[in-house]
XYZ file of C-alpha atoms in Angstrom:
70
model
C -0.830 -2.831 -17.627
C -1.236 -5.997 -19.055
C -2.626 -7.266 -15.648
C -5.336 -4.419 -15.475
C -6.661 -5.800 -19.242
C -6.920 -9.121 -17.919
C -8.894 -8.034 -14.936
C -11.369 -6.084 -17.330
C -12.349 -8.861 -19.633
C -12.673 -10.977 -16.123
C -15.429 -8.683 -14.741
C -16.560 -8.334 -18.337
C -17.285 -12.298 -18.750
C -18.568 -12.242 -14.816
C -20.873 -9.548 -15.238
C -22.439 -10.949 -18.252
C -23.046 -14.139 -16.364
C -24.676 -12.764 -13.474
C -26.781 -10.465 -15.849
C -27.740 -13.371 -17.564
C -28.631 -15.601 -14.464
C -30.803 -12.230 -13.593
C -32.387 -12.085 -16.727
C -33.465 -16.262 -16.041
C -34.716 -15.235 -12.237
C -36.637 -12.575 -13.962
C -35.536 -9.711 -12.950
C -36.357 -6.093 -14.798
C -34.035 -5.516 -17.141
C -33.838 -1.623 -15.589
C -32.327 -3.089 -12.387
C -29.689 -5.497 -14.133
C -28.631 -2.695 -16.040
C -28.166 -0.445 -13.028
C -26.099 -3.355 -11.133
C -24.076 -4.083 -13.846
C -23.185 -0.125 -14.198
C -22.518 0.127 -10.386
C -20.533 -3.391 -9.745
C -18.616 -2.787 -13.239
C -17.614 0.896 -11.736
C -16.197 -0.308 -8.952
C -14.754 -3.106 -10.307
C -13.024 -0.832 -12.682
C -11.813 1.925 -10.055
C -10.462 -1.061 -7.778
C -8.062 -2.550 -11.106
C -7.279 0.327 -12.081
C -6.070 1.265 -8.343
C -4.428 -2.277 -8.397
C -2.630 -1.397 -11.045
C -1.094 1.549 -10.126
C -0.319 0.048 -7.085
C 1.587 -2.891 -8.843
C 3.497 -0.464 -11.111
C 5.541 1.906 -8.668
C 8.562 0.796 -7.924
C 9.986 1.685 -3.679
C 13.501 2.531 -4.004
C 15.172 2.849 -0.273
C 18.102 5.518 -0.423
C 20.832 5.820 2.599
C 21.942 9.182 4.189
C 25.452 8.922 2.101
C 23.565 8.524 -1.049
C 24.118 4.968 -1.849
C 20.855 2.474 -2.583
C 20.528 -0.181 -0.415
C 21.277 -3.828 -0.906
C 24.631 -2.572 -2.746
């Protein structure tokens, strides 16, 4: 879990930046809002599905019972 906190405050600090380059192009400030909402959702529902990902554990279990590798 702690990887999925460590990706958050990583899109956190990049989103910032690119709304702050947007602000300097001069973008409307209705349209960096809406991009950071949108990239910060996905970026969110792809950790998160990282996450889960990282944190189940494959156990492979013979006919007789026995787990392999012992």
């Amino acid at each position: 879990m702690r990887a999925f906190w460590i990706f958050v405050a990583g899109t956190v600090f990049a989103l910032g930046a690119l709304g702050y380059a947007a602000h300097l192009l001069g973008v409307q400030i209705q349209w960096i809002i809406i991009a950071i909402v949108l990239v910060g959702g996905i970026a969110i529902a792809s950790g998160a599905g990282l996450a889960r990902r990282r944190n189940q554990t494959n156990v492979a279990v013979s006919s007789d019972g026995a787990r392999d590798g012992e």
